[in-house]
Amino acid sequence: MNKRHFTLIMAGGMLCMARAAEPKPNVVLIVADDLGYGDLECYGAKNVHTPAVNKLAEQGIRFTDTHAVAATSTPSRYSLLTGEYAWRRPDTDVAPGDAGMIIRPEQYTIADMMRHSGYATAAIGKWHLGLGDRTGQQDWNAPLPASPRDIGFDYHYIMAATSDRVPCVFIEQDTVACYDPQAPIYVSYRKNFDGEPTGADNPELLTNLRHSHGHDMSIVNGIGRIGYMKGGGKALWKDQNIADSITRHAVDFIGRHADEPFFLYFATNDVHVPRFPHDRFRGKNPMGLRGDAIVQFDWSVGQIMHALDSLGIADNTIVILTSDNGPVVDDGYDDRAEELLGGHSPAGPFRGNKYSAFEGGTAVPMIVRWPAKVKPGQQSDALMSQIDLMRSLGALNAAKLPRGSAPDSQNKLSTLLGQDTTPRDYAPEMSNSRVLSLRSGKWKYIEPSNGGPMITWGPKIETGNLSEPQLYDMESDTGERHNVAAQHPEIVKQMQQKVDELRALSSEKDE
Ligand code: NG6
Ligand code: CA
């Protein structure tokens, strides 16, 4: 019996048992892309309005000290969905669009866990964790042999990677959605297909957005991408419709499962590049396309909440809203994001952005709303890490996880639900160059590394790298300006020991 059949039988059995007891809460996990700590009005943003998210925060808990495990998407999402730190594996860096599935079917995920607890499960939106069995070997014109269905998601409607990476089509239940037999799809991350234009050679075809760095390979919808692609025809997405499309699929999934418990992983494309929101969200704020993408994200959140409300299931639905990593302003397209900031600080009070070992890389918003059980209007300053979502949600359902699964996840359910403010002892963070940092109590520690101080391949972002240990007092120095490592050798020693312990986990895995 394969895993798909086994889990269905398990889910069926658990569902019958659940009906007798208190109804299980639905769980909607909203993970924005590159949305910074300072990008929401309820986290201090002034230049952009986010009424739907503000309302969530008013009706639930707004966390002020939550951390993604990594400063980019693939390792961050890998950690969140598996409860295993991404650095345990060497193959969890930002994945190309033709990566094979990184989480293998044998690995137990948050979706497997929810499904075994009797939930209908779905992944909708950005995936970025690979598809199919082998990198570069996918046949995009046939059902993919490995997909989110093999790791616990009953339903998926996803982009293979990111909207700036080919293939620019949605995958639904293992196959290209709206597949166009007249335009078979070919993808390569090594070389272009004969006669196909590229952003580098045919800039006159970049009618919707021009690149500022990278993103000069295949052109889809007048926008240059990473990677080469041929075909697609009617299946190619239109960037201005991506938010509508994934939001509609999420709302439909909710509607189909309104009378049974469901777990929805709703991973928005907003506010990742290329930022190309629908016309109706444009020009409503002074920050240009990046601000418009935030407005569009807020609209998606509002649509999800509206669906839950109109089905009468919002009270017993836990909505968790967070982001996969910190913000980035210029991430490779000439969308004027930098010049239009107008004083807006995407990372709020933190130094550094996406990719960085500074807090701006991994400090993210997190909001939890569950009217049936969670008191509204709370703020929690407890140190939290997304790695703990898996075992915390498991605890909610008294889930029994197979031995060895979610090895790094801890049950922090009572903090997540605002019953107490017990923090995580330490929250580890991995930068784009795999430098490890630790938050613990008031301290932030960054291990020494040899890399340079600035990213050299495009974004104007500080890496946080330094050849010496860095220690910051986050209470008095939230912006990580004064390295006090020399004054606190004991703390530095302890924190480096912890980092060594964490890094050793990767060699343990290799044995
Ligand atoms: C970078 C891309 C950037 C973005 C990032 C991944 C270039 C020059 N830049 O390599 O645009 O796609 O990868 O972002 O190619 S993430 O949020 O999905 O991790
Ligand atoms: Ca991201």
Short mmCIF file of C-alpha atoms and ligand atoms in Angstrom, two decimals:
data_model
loop_
_atom_site.label_atom_id
_atom_site.label_comp_id
_atom_site.label_asym_id
_atom_site.label_seq_id
_atom_site.Cartn_x
_atom_site.Cartn_y
_atom_site.Cartn_z
CA MET A 1 0.00 0.00 0.00
CA ASN A 2 1.54 3.33 -0.90
CA LYS A 3 1.56 6.38 1.35
CA ARG A 4 -1.31 8.09 -0.47
CA HIS A 5 -3.71 5.16 0.19
CA PHE A 6 -2.49 4.53 3.70
CA THR A 7 -3.01 8.12 4.79
CA LEU A 8 -6.48 8.23 3.28
CA ILE A 9 -7.54 5.20 5.31
CA MET A 10 -5.99 6.65 8.47
CA ALA A 11 -7.72 9.98 7.86
CA GLY A 12 -11.06 8.27 7.35
CA GLY A 13 -10.77 6.36 10.62
CA MET A 14 -9.72 9.37 12.65
CA LEU A 15 -12.52 11.46 11.19
CA CYS A 16 -15.20 9.12 12.59
CA MET A 17 -13.61 9.30 16.03
CA ALA A 18 -13.35 13.07 15.88
CA ARG A 19 -17.03 13.62 15.20
CA ALA A 20 -18.00 12.35 18.63
CA ALA A 21 -15.67 14.74 20.44
CA GLU A 22 -15.38 18.54 20.32
CA PRO A 23 -15.06 19.59 16.67
CA LYS A 24 -11.47 20.00 15.64
CA PRO A 25 -10.57 23.54 14.65
CA ASN A 26 -9.69 24.14 11.04
CA VAL A 27 -6.20 25.49 10.50
CA VAL A 28 -5.38 28.06 7.84
CA LEU A 29 -1.67 28.78 7.66
CA ILE A 30 -1.06 31.87 5.54
CA VAL A 31 2.58 32.25 4.55
CA ALA A 32 3.37 35.43 2.66
CA ASP A 33 6.48 35.69 0.52
CA ASP A 34 9.15 38.25 1.42
CA LEU A 35 6.72 40.25 3.55
CA GLY A 36 8.79 42.14 6.12
CA TYR A 37 8.25 42.74 9.80
CA GLY A 38 7.51 46.39 9.06
CA ASP A 39 5.30 45.89 5.98
CA LEU A 40 1.94 45.67 7.75
CA GLU A 41 0.04 48.56 9.24
CA CYS A 42 -0.45 46.63 12.49
CA TYR A 43 3.34 46.31 12.71
CA GLY A 44 3.89 50.02 12.20
CA ALA A 45 3.77 50.52 8.41
CA LYS A 46 2.60 54.05 7.60
CA ASN A 47 2.58 54.19 3.80
CA VAL A 48 0.32 51.24 3.15
CA HIS A 49 -3.05 50.18 4.54
CA THR A 50 -3.65 46.56 5.48
CA PRO A 51 -7.14 46.53 6.99
CA ALA A 52 -7.78 42.78 6.68
CA VAL A 53 -4.56 41.86 8.44
CA ASN A 54 -5.06 44.59 11.04
CA LYS A 55 -8.42 43.07 11.85
CA LEU A 56 -6.87 39.63 12.30
CA ALA A 57 -4.41 41.14 14.77
CA GLU A 58 -7.18 42.98 16.65
CA GLN A 59 -9.13 39.76 16.95
CA GLY A 60 -6.18 37.60 17.94
CA ILE A 61 -2.56 37.72 19.02
CA ARG A 62 0.13 39.79 17.36
CA PHE A 63 3.55 38.25 17.99
CA THR A 64 6.51 40.61 18.05
CA ASP A 65 9.44 38.18 18.20
CA THR A 66 8.81 35.39 15.68
CA HIS A 67 11.53 33.97 13.44
CA ALA A 68 11.65 32.08 10.21
CA VAL A 69 14.36 29.43 10.29
CA ALA A 70 16.07 30.80 7.20
CA ALA A 71 16.38 34.07 5.31
CA THR A 72 15.15 32.62 1.99
CA SER A 73 12.15 30.62 0.93
CA THR A 74 13.22 27.03 0.28
CA PRO A 75 15.06 26.39 3.57
CA SER A 76 12.48 28.40 5.51
CA ARG A 77 9.53 26.45 4.10
CA TYR A 78 11.36 23.13 4.34
CA SER A 79 11.85 23.74 8.05
CA LEU A 80 8.31 24.92 8.66
CA LEU A 81 6.71 21.98 6.84
CA THR A 82 8.97 19.23 8.24
CA GLY A 83 9.97 20.48 11.68
CA GLU A 84 13.59 19.80 10.70
CA TYR A 85 16.24 22.51 10.44
CA ALA A 86 17.14 23.05 6.79
CA TRP A 87 20.89 22.93 7.43
CA ARG A 88 20.63 19.26 8.33
CA ARG A 89 20.55 18.77 4.57
CA PRO A 90 22.83 20.26 1.92
CA ASP A 91 20.11 20.46 -0.75
CA THR A 92 17.76 22.99 0.82
CA ASP A 93 19.08 26.22 -0.72
CA VAL A 94 16.86 28.35 -3.01
CA ALA A 95 15.56 25.77 -5.48
CA PRO A 96 15.38 26.18 -9.25
CA GLY A 97 12.02 25.58 -10.93
CA ASP A 98 13.13 22.15 -12.15
CA ALA A 99 14.33 20.87 -8.76
CA GLY A 100 13.19 17.37 -7.89
CA MET A 101 11.02 17.10 -4.80
CA ILE A 102 13.20 17.99 -1.82
CA ILE A 103 10.94 16.50 0.84
CA ARG A 104 10.81 12.82 -0.06
CA PRO A 105 7.63 10.80 0.39
CA GLU A 106 9.11 8.89 3.35
CA GLN A 107 9.55 12.12 5.33
CA TYR A 108 6.74 13.00 7.72
CA THR A 109 5.41 16.52 7.25
CA ILE A 110 3.00 18.85 8.96
CA ALA A 111 0.48 17.88 6.25
CA ASP A 112 0.89 14.13 6.93
CA MET A 113 0.35 14.88 10.59
CA MET A 114 -2.79 16.91 9.99
CA ARG A 115 -4.14 14.35 7.57
CA HIS A 116 -3.59 11.57 10.10
CA SER A 117 -5.46 13.71 12.61
CA GLY A 118 -8.50 13.66 10.35
CA TYR A 119 -8.01 16.84 8.36
CA ALA A 120 -8.52 17.46 4.66
CA THR A 121 -5.27 19.11 3.57
CA ALA A 122 -4.21 21.47 0.79
CA ALA A 123 -1.17 23.41 -0.42
CA ILE A 124 -2.14 26.39 -2.53
CA GLY A 125 0.15 29.04 -4.02
CA LYS A 126 3.92 29.17 -3.92
CA TRP A 127 5.63 25.80 -3.50
CA HIS A 128 9.40 26.14 -4.09
CA LEU A 129 10.27 22.73 -2.66
CA GLY A 130 10.75 20.83 -5.90
CA LEU A 131 8.47 18.54 -7.86
CA GLY A 132 8.90 15.18 -9.54
CA ASP A 133 11.51 12.55 -8.82
CA ARG A 134 14.66 14.00 -10.32
CA THR A 135 16.04 17.48 -10.86
CA GLY A 136 15.85 18.55 -14.50
CA GLN A 137 14.16 15.28 -15.54
CA GLN A 138 10.49 16.24 -15.21
CA ASP A 139 8.15 15.71 -18.12
CA TRP A 140 5.87 18.70 -17.66
CA ASN A 141 3.43 17.25 -20.21
CA ALA A 142 2.51 14.24 -18.10
CA PRO A 143 1.49 13.68 -14.48
CA LEU A 144 4.45 14.28 -12.16
CA PRO A 145 5.55 11.16 -10.32
CA ALA A 146 6.15 12.99 -7.03
CA SER A 147 4.14 15.91 -5.72
CA PRO A 148 2.72 17.41 -2.51
CA ARG A 149 0.20 14.54 -2.60
CA ASP A 150 3.01 12.22 -1.54
CA ILE A 151 3.83 14.29 1.52
CA GLY A 152 0.41 14.70 3.04
CA PHE A 153 -1.43 17.27 0.95
CA ASP A 154 -4.67 15.86 -0.49
CA TYR A 155 -4.99 18.77 -2.85
CA HIS A 156 -2.53 21.18 -4.44
CA TYR A 157 -2.68 24.10 -6.80
CA ILE A 158 0.82 25.51 -6.85
CA MET A 159 3.55 27.27 -8.74
CA ALA A 160 6.54 24.92 -8.98
CA ALA A 161 8.96 27.47 -7.53
CA THR A 162 8.51 31.24 -7.57
CA SER A 163 6.90 33.62 -10.02
CA ASP A 164 10.32 34.71 -11.28
CA ARG A 165 11.29 31.12 -12.17
CA VAL A 166 10.08 28.96 -15.03
CA PRO A 167 7.87 27.00 -15.57
CA CYS A 168 5.28 29.81 -15.40
CA VAL A 169 2.28 27.52 -15.04
CA PHE A 170 0.21 26.23 -12.15
CA ILE A 171 0.33 22.57 -11.18
CA GLU A 172 -2.91 21.06 -9.94
CA GLN A 173 -3.05 17.47 -8.73
CA ASP A 174 0.28 16.52 -10.37
CA THR A 175 -0.44 18.03 -13.77
CA VAL A 176 -0.19 21.42 -15.43
CA ALA A 177 -3.47 23.28 -14.87
CA CYS A 178 -5.29 24.29 -18.08
CA TYR A 179 -2.74 22.24 -20.02
CA ASP A 180 -2.57 23.30 -23.64
CA PRO A 181 -1.85 20.29 -25.89
CA GLN A 182 -0.97 22.70 -28.72
CA ALA A 183 1.95 24.05 -26.69
CA PRO A 184 3.93 21.29 -24.97
CA ILE A 185 6.16 22.55 -22.15
CA TYR A 186 9.94 22.21 -22.03
CA VAL A 187 12.09 23.57 -19.22
CA SER A 188 15.84 23.88 -18.83
CA TYR A 189 18.03 25.63 -16.31
CA ARG A 190 21.11 25.00 -18.45
CA LYS A 191 20.44 26.30 -21.94
CA ASN A 192 17.90 28.12 -24.02
CA PHE A 193 15.70 26.45 -26.61
CA ASP A 194 16.49 27.26 -30.25
CA GLY A 195 14.86 30.44 -31.46
CA GLU A 196 13.28 31.41 -28.12
CA PRO A 197 13.80 35.07 -27.12
CA THR A 198 15.47 36.00 -23.83
CA GLY A 199 15.52 39.13 -21.71
CA ALA A 200 19.25 39.44 -22.35
CA ASP A 201 18.95 39.31 -26.16
CA ASN A 202 15.51 40.83 -26.70
CA PRO A 203 14.99 43.61 -24.17
CA GLU A 204 12.39 45.15 -26.52
CA LEU A 205 10.08 42.24 -25.58
CA LEU A 206 10.17 43.12 -21.86
CA THR A 207 6.93 45.05 -22.16
CA ASN A 208 5.68 44.60 -18.60
CA LEU A 209 8.79 44.77 -16.39
CA ARG A 210 12.50 45.11 -17.00
CA HIS A 211 15.07 43.37 -14.86
CA SER A 212 17.55 45.25 -12.67
CA HIS A 213 19.73 42.19 -12.10
CA GLY A 214 19.42 38.56 -13.18
CA HIS A 215 16.00 37.53 -14.54
CA ASP A 216 17.16 37.87 -18.15
CA MET A 217 16.41 34.40 -19.45
CA SER A 218 13.02 33.32 -20.89
CA ILE A 219 10.38 36.00 -21.37
CA VAL A 220 6.85 35.16 -20.24
CA ASN A 221 4.09 37.77 -20.26
CA GLY A 222 6.59 40.51 -21.15
CA ILE A 223 8.72 39.77 -18.05
CA GLY A 224 12.14 38.09 -18.01
CA ARG A 225 12.53 35.06 -15.75
CA ILE A 226 15.14 32.77 -14.24
CA GLY A 227 15.52 29.63 -16.37
CA TYR A 228 14.48 28.69 -19.89
CA MET A 229 11.09 27.56 -20.96
CA LYS A 230 9.34 26.79 -24.21
CA GLY A 231 5.61 26.32 -24.80
CA GLY A 232 2.84 26.52 -22.23
CA GLY A 233 0.36 28.39 -24.43
CA LYS A 234 -2.94 28.85 -22.65
CA ALA A 235 -1.58 27.33 -19.45
CA LEU A 236 0.91 30.19 -18.87
CA TRP A 237 -0.09 32.34 -15.95
CA LYS A 238 -0.77 36.05 -16.29
CA ASP A 239 1.10 37.73 -13.46
CA GLN A 240 -1.71 40.21 -12.83
CA ASN A 241 -4.07 37.27 -12.12
CA ILE A 242 -1.88 35.16 -9.82
CA ALA A 243 -3.36 36.46 -6.56
CA ASP A 244 -6.91 36.10 -7.90
CA SER A 245 -6.21 32.60 -9.08
CA ILE A 246 -4.65 31.18 -5.93
CA THR A 247 -7.13 33.00 -3.68
CA ARG A 248 -10.05 31.57 -5.70
CA HIS A 249 -8.62 28.04 -5.38
CA ALA A 250 -8.17 28.52 -1.63
CA VAL A 251 -11.71 29.82 -1.17
CA ASP A 252 -13.05 26.89 -3.23
CA PHE A 253 -11.09 24.41 -1.11
CA ILE A 254 -12.53 25.96 2.06
CA GLY A 255 -16.04 25.74 0.57
CA ARG A 256 -15.61 22.08 -0.36
CA HIS A 257 -14.49 21.17 3.17
CA ALA A 258 -16.62 23.44 5.30
CA ASP A 259 -18.23 20.49 7.08
CA GLU A 260 -15.06 18.64 8.03
CA PRO A 261 -11.79 19.75 9.59
CA PHE A 262 -9.30 21.11 7.08
CA PHE A 263 -5.71 22.29 7.02
CA LEU A 264 -4.93 24.86 4.35
CA TYR A 265 -1.36 25.94 3.64
CA PHE A 266 -2.01 29.16 1.74
CA ALA A 267 1.31 30.41 0.38
CA THR A 268 0.86 33.69 -1.42
CA ASN A 269 3.04 34.87 -4.27
CA ASP A 270 2.82 38.40 -2.84
CA VAL A 271 5.05 40.25 -2.22
CA HIS A 272 7.78 38.37 -4.13
CA VAL A 273 9.19 39.70 -7.41
CA PRO A 274 8.16 40.22 -10.14
CA ARG A 275 5.59 42.45 -8.44
CA PHE A 276 2.84 42.76 -10.97
CA PRO A 277 -0.46 43.09 -9.12
CA HIS A 278 -3.85 43.31 -10.71
CA ASP A 279 -4.94 46.74 -12.00
CA ARG A 280 -7.48 47.14 -9.24
CA PHE A 281 -4.71 47.22 -6.61
CA ARG A 282 -2.49 49.64 -8.45
CA GLY A 283 -1.81 53.22 -7.51
CA LYS A 284 -3.61 53.03 -4.16
CA ASN A 285 -0.51 53.82 -2.14
CA PRO A 286 2.57 55.93 -2.65
CA MET A 287 5.06 53.06 -2.75
CA GLY A 288 4.38 51.81 -6.26
CA LEU A 289 4.26 48.14 -7.16
CA ARG A 290 5.76 46.83 -3.93
CA GLY A 291 3.12 48.68 -1.91
CA ASP A 292 0.41 47.54 -4.34
CA ALA A 293 1.52 43.95 -3.84
CA ILE A 294 1.09 44.39 -0.07
CA VAL A 295 -2.41 45.75 -0.70
CA GLN A 296 -3.13 42.75 -2.91
CA PHE A 297 -1.85 40.40 -0.18
CA ASP A 298 -4.17 42.08 2.30
CA TRP A 299 -7.05 41.59 -0.14
CA SER A 300 -6.29 37.84 -0.36
CA VAL A 301 -6.35 37.60 3.44
CA GLY A 302 -9.68 39.44 3.45
CA GLN A 303 -11.11 36.97 0.92
CA ILE A 304 -10.09 33.98 3.02
CA MET A 305 -11.67 35.56 6.11
CA HIS A 306 -14.81 36.41 4.19
CA ALA A 307 -15.12 32.80 3.02
CA LEU A 308 -14.72 31.48 6.59
CA ASP A 309 -17.24 34.01 7.91
CA SER A 310 -19.86 33.38 5.28
CA LEU A 311 -19.66 29.62 5.85
CA GLY A 312 -20.06 30.22 9.59
CA ILE A 313 -16.79 28.44 10.42
CA ALA A 314 -14.51 31.35 11.30
CA ASP A 315 -15.00 30.92 15.06
CA ASN A 316 -13.50 27.49 15.10
CA THR A 317 -10.75 28.17 12.58
CA ILE A 318 -7.21 28.94 13.67
CA VAL A 319 -5.71 31.42 11.25
CA ILE A 320 -1.95 31.81 11.47
CA LEU A 321 -0.40 34.51 9.30
CA THR A 322 3.34 34.85 8.82
CA SER A 323 6.05 35.29 6.15
CA ASP A 324 8.77 32.96 4.82
CA ASN A 325 11.64 35.41 5.30
CA GLY A 326 12.40 39.08 5.67
CA PRO A 327 11.72 41.75 3.05
CA VAL A 328 13.74 42.80 0.03
CA VAL A 329 13.32 46.01 -1.92
CA ASP A 330 15.16 45.58 -5.23
CA ASP A 331 15.20 41.85 -5.85
CA GLY A 332 15.95 42.03 -9.54
CA TYR A 333 13.25 44.03 -11.33
CA ASP A 334 13.09 47.70 -12.11
CA ASP A 335 9.83 48.36 -10.22
CA ARG A 336 11.03 51.57 -8.50
CA ALA A 337 10.53 49.98 -5.09
CA GLU A 338 13.69 51.60 -3.73
CA GLU A 339 13.00 55.18 -4.80
CA LEU A 340 9.33 55.08 -3.73
CA LEU A 341 9.86 53.81 -0.17
CA GLY A 342 9.23 57.31 1.20
CA GLY A 343 10.64 56.50 4.63
CA HIS A 344 8.94 53.08 4.86
CA SER A 345 11.12 50.49 6.58
CA PRO A 346 10.18 47.03 5.26
CA ALA A 347 12.11 45.30 8.05
CA GLY A 348 10.71 47.62 10.72
CA PRO A 349 13.33 48.36 13.37
CA PHE A 350 15.67 45.59 12.26
CA ARG A 351 18.96 45.74 10.40
CA GLY A 352 19.39 43.85 7.13
CA ASN A 353 16.82 42.34 4.80
CA LYS A 354 16.04 38.98 3.21
CA TYR A 355 19.24 36.88 2.79
CA SER A 356 20.93 38.52 5.79
CA ALA A 357 22.21 37.13 9.08
CA PHE A 358 20.97 40.34 10.70
CA GLU A 359 17.46 40.20 12.13
CA GLY A 360 15.85 41.71 9.03
CA GLY A 361 16.52 38.38 7.30
CA THR A 362 14.38 36.23 9.54
CA ALA A 363 12.31 38.40 11.91
CA VAL A 364 8.77 38.04 10.56
CA PRO A 365 5.27 39.05 11.52
CA MET A 366 3.05 36.38 13.04
CA ILE A 367 -0.62 36.70 13.92
CA VAL A 368 -2.83 33.99 15.41
CA ARG A 369 -6.60 34.24 15.49
CA TRP A 370 -9.03 31.65 16.89
CA PRO A 371 -12.16 33.30 18.29
CA ALA A 372 -13.38 30.09 19.98
CA LYS A 373 -10.29 29.81 22.20
CA VAL A 374 -7.97 32.79 21.84
CA LYS A 375 -8.65 36.08 23.59
CA PRO A 376 -8.65 39.00 21.13
CA GLY A 377 -6.41 42.04 21.25
CA GLN A 378 -3.30 40.37 22.61
CA GLN A 379 0.33 41.12 21.94
CA SER A 380 2.91 38.45 22.72
CA ASP A 381 6.59 39.31 22.95
CA ALA A 382 7.59 35.67 23.45
CA LEU A 383 10.50 34.43 21.34
CA MET A 384 8.97 32.08 18.75
CA SER A 385 10.27 30.08 15.81
CA GLN A 386 8.32 28.72 12.86
CA ILE A 387 10.06 25.38 13.41
CA ASP A 388 7.66 24.83 16.32
CA LEU A 389 4.44 25.14 14.33
CA MET A 390 4.46 21.45 13.46
CA ARG A 391 4.59 20.03 16.98
CA SER A 392 2.41 22.81 18.36
CA LEU A 393 -0.35 22.00 15.88
CA GLY A 394 0.30 18.33 16.57
CA ALA A 395 -0.31 18.92 20.28
CA LEU A 396 -3.63 20.51 19.44
CA ASN A 397 -4.80 17.15 18.11
CA ALA A 398 -2.71 14.95 20.40
CA ALA A 399 -1.06 13.71 17.20
CA LYS A 400 1.38 10.82 17.50
CA LEU A 401 4.34 11.49 15.25
CA PRO A 402 6.47 8.63 13.94
CA ARG A 403 9.83 8.25 15.66
CA GLY A 404 12.47 10.58 14.22
CA SER A 405 10.03 12.97 12.58
CA ALA A 406 10.02 16.73 13.18
CA PRO A 407 13.24 16.34 15.20
CA ASP A 408 13.74 20.06 15.80
CA SER A 409 10.16 21.12 16.46
CA GLN A 410 8.93 21.78 19.99
CA ASN A 411 5.42 22.00 21.31
CA LYS A 412 4.76 25.68 22.03
CA LEU A 413 0.99 25.48 21.73
CA SER A 414 0.21 27.37 24.92
CA THR A 415 2.36 30.31 23.81
CA LEU A 416 0.90 30.14 20.31
CA LEU A 417 -2.60 30.40 21.75
CA GLY A 418 -1.69 33.20 24.16
CA GLN A 419 -2.28 31.09 27.29
CA ASP A 420 1.18 31.98 28.49
CA THR A 421 4.29 33.70 27.23
CA THR A 422 6.82 30.89 27.66
CA PRO A 423 9.44 31.63 25.00
CA ARG A 424 11.61 29.26 23.05
CA ASP A 425 15.00 28.94 24.79
CA TYR A 426 16.72 29.93 21.58
CA ALA A 427 15.67 30.60 17.99
CA PRO A 428 18.22 29.64 15.33
CA GLU A 429 18.39 31.48 12.02
CA MET A 430 20.27 30.65 8.82
CA SER A 431 21.38 33.33 6.36
CA ASN A 432 21.55 32.91 2.60
CA SER A 433 25.24 32.02 2.97
CA ARG A 434 24.37 29.39 5.59
CA VAL A 435 25.79 31.41 8.45
CA LEU A 436 23.99 30.47 11.67
CA SER A 437 22.74 32.97 14.21
CA LEU A 438 20.91 32.52 17.47
CA ARG A 439 18.41 34.59 19.35
CA SER A 440 18.10 33.78 23.00
CA GLY A 441 16.63 35.99 25.72
CA LYS A 442 17.77 39.49 24.92
CA TRP A 443 20.79 38.29 22.94
CA LYS A 444 21.46 37.88 19.27
CA TYR A 445 24.60 36.01 18.31
CA ILE A 446 26.04 35.71 14.79
CA GLU A 447 28.82 33.15 14.28
CA PRO A 448 32.04 34.35 12.61
CA SER A 449 32.32 33.82 8.86
CA ASN A 450 34.56 34.75 5.97
CA GLY A 451 32.05 36.26 3.56
CA GLY A 452 32.05 39.95 2.63
CA PRO A 453 29.78 42.56 4.24
CA MET A 454 27.46 43.13 1.25
CA ILE A 455 25.69 40.83 -1.18
CA THR A 456 27.65 41.06 -4.42
CA TRP A 457 25.19 39.64 -6.97
CA GLY A 458 22.45 42.29 -7.03
CA PRO A 459 20.41 43.31 -3.99
CA LYS A 460 21.98 46.07 -1.89
CA ILE A 461 21.79 44.13 1.34
CA GLU A 462 24.18 43.64 4.25
CA THR A 463 25.04 39.98 4.70
CA GLY A 464 25.72 40.29 8.42
CA ASN A 465 29.01 38.43 7.88
CA LEU A 466 32.06 39.28 10.00
CA SER A 467 35.21 37.32 10.69
CA GLU A 468 34.68 37.80 14.43
CA PRO A 469 31.79 36.77 16.66
CA GLN A 470 28.96 39.29 16.87
CA LEU A 471 26.77 39.74 19.91
CA TYR A 472 23.96 42.27 20.16
CA ASP A 473 21.70 43.24 23.03
CA MET A 474 18.34 43.29 21.26
CA GLU A 475 16.64 45.12 24.15
CA SER A 476 18.82 48.20 24.04
CA ASP A 477 20.11 47.76 20.48
CA THR A 478 17.29 46.36 18.31
CA GLY A 479 19.11 47.60 15.20
CA GLU A 480 22.25 45.46 15.86
CA ARG A 481 24.64 48.41 15.77
CA HIS A 482 26.91 47.77 18.77
CA ASN A 483 28.78 44.51 18.81
CA VAL A 484 29.31 43.72 22.50
CA ALA A 485 30.96 40.30 21.98
CA ALA A 486 34.23 41.48 23.54
CA GLN A 487 32.42 42.54 26.74
CA HIS A 488 30.60 39.21 27.20
CA PRO A 489 33.00 36.36 26.42
CA GLU A 490 30.97 33.87 28.50
CA ILE A 491 27.76 34.53 26.57
CA VAL A 492 29.66 34.32 23.29
CA LYS A 493 31.14 30.98 24.33
CA GLN A 494 27.78 29.53 25.33
CA MET A 495 26.06 30.71 22.19
CA GLN A 496 28.84 29.47 19.92
CA GLN A 497 28.60 26.09 21.67
CA LYS A 498 24.91 25.98 20.87
CA VAL A 499 25.63 26.91 17.25
CA ASP A 500 28.24 24.11 17.10
CA GLU A 501 25.68 21.68 18.48
CA LEU A 502 23.13 22.76 15.89
CA ARG A 503 25.59 22.55 13.04
CA ALA A 504 26.68 19.08 14.16
CA LEU A 505 23.15 17.93 13.36
CA SER A 506 24.04 18.09 9.68
CA SER A 507 26.95 15.63 10.02
CA GLU A 508 24.80 13.37 12.19
CA LYS A 509 22.42 13.22 9.25
CA ASP A 510 25.21 12.25 6.83
CA GLU A 511 26.29 9.23 8.89
C1 NG6 B 1 17.41 35.02 -6.04
C2 NG6 B 1 16.72 35.84 -7.11
C3 NG6 B 1 15.61 36.60 -6.41
C4 NG6 B 1 14.68 35.63 -5.71
C5 NG6 B 1 15.47 34.76 -4.75
C6 NG6 B 1 14.63 33.69 -4.10
C7 NG6 B 1 18.29 36.56 -8.86
C8 NG6 B 1 19.24 37.60 -9.32
N1 NG6 B 1 17.66 36.78 -7.72
O1 NG6 B 1 18.45 34.27 -6.60
O2 NG6 B 1 14.92 37.38 -7.33
O3 NG6 B 1 14.01 34.82 -6.63
O4 NG6 B 1 16.51 34.11 -5.44
O5 NG6 B 1 13.68 34.26 -3.30
O6 NG6 B 1 18.13 35.55 -9.54
S1 NG6 B 1 12.87 33.37 -2.31
O7 NG6 B 1 12.09 34.28 -1.50
O8 NG6 B 1 12.01 32.53 -3.11
O9 NG6 B 1 13.82 32.63 -1.54
CA CA B 2 10.63 34.41 0.23
#
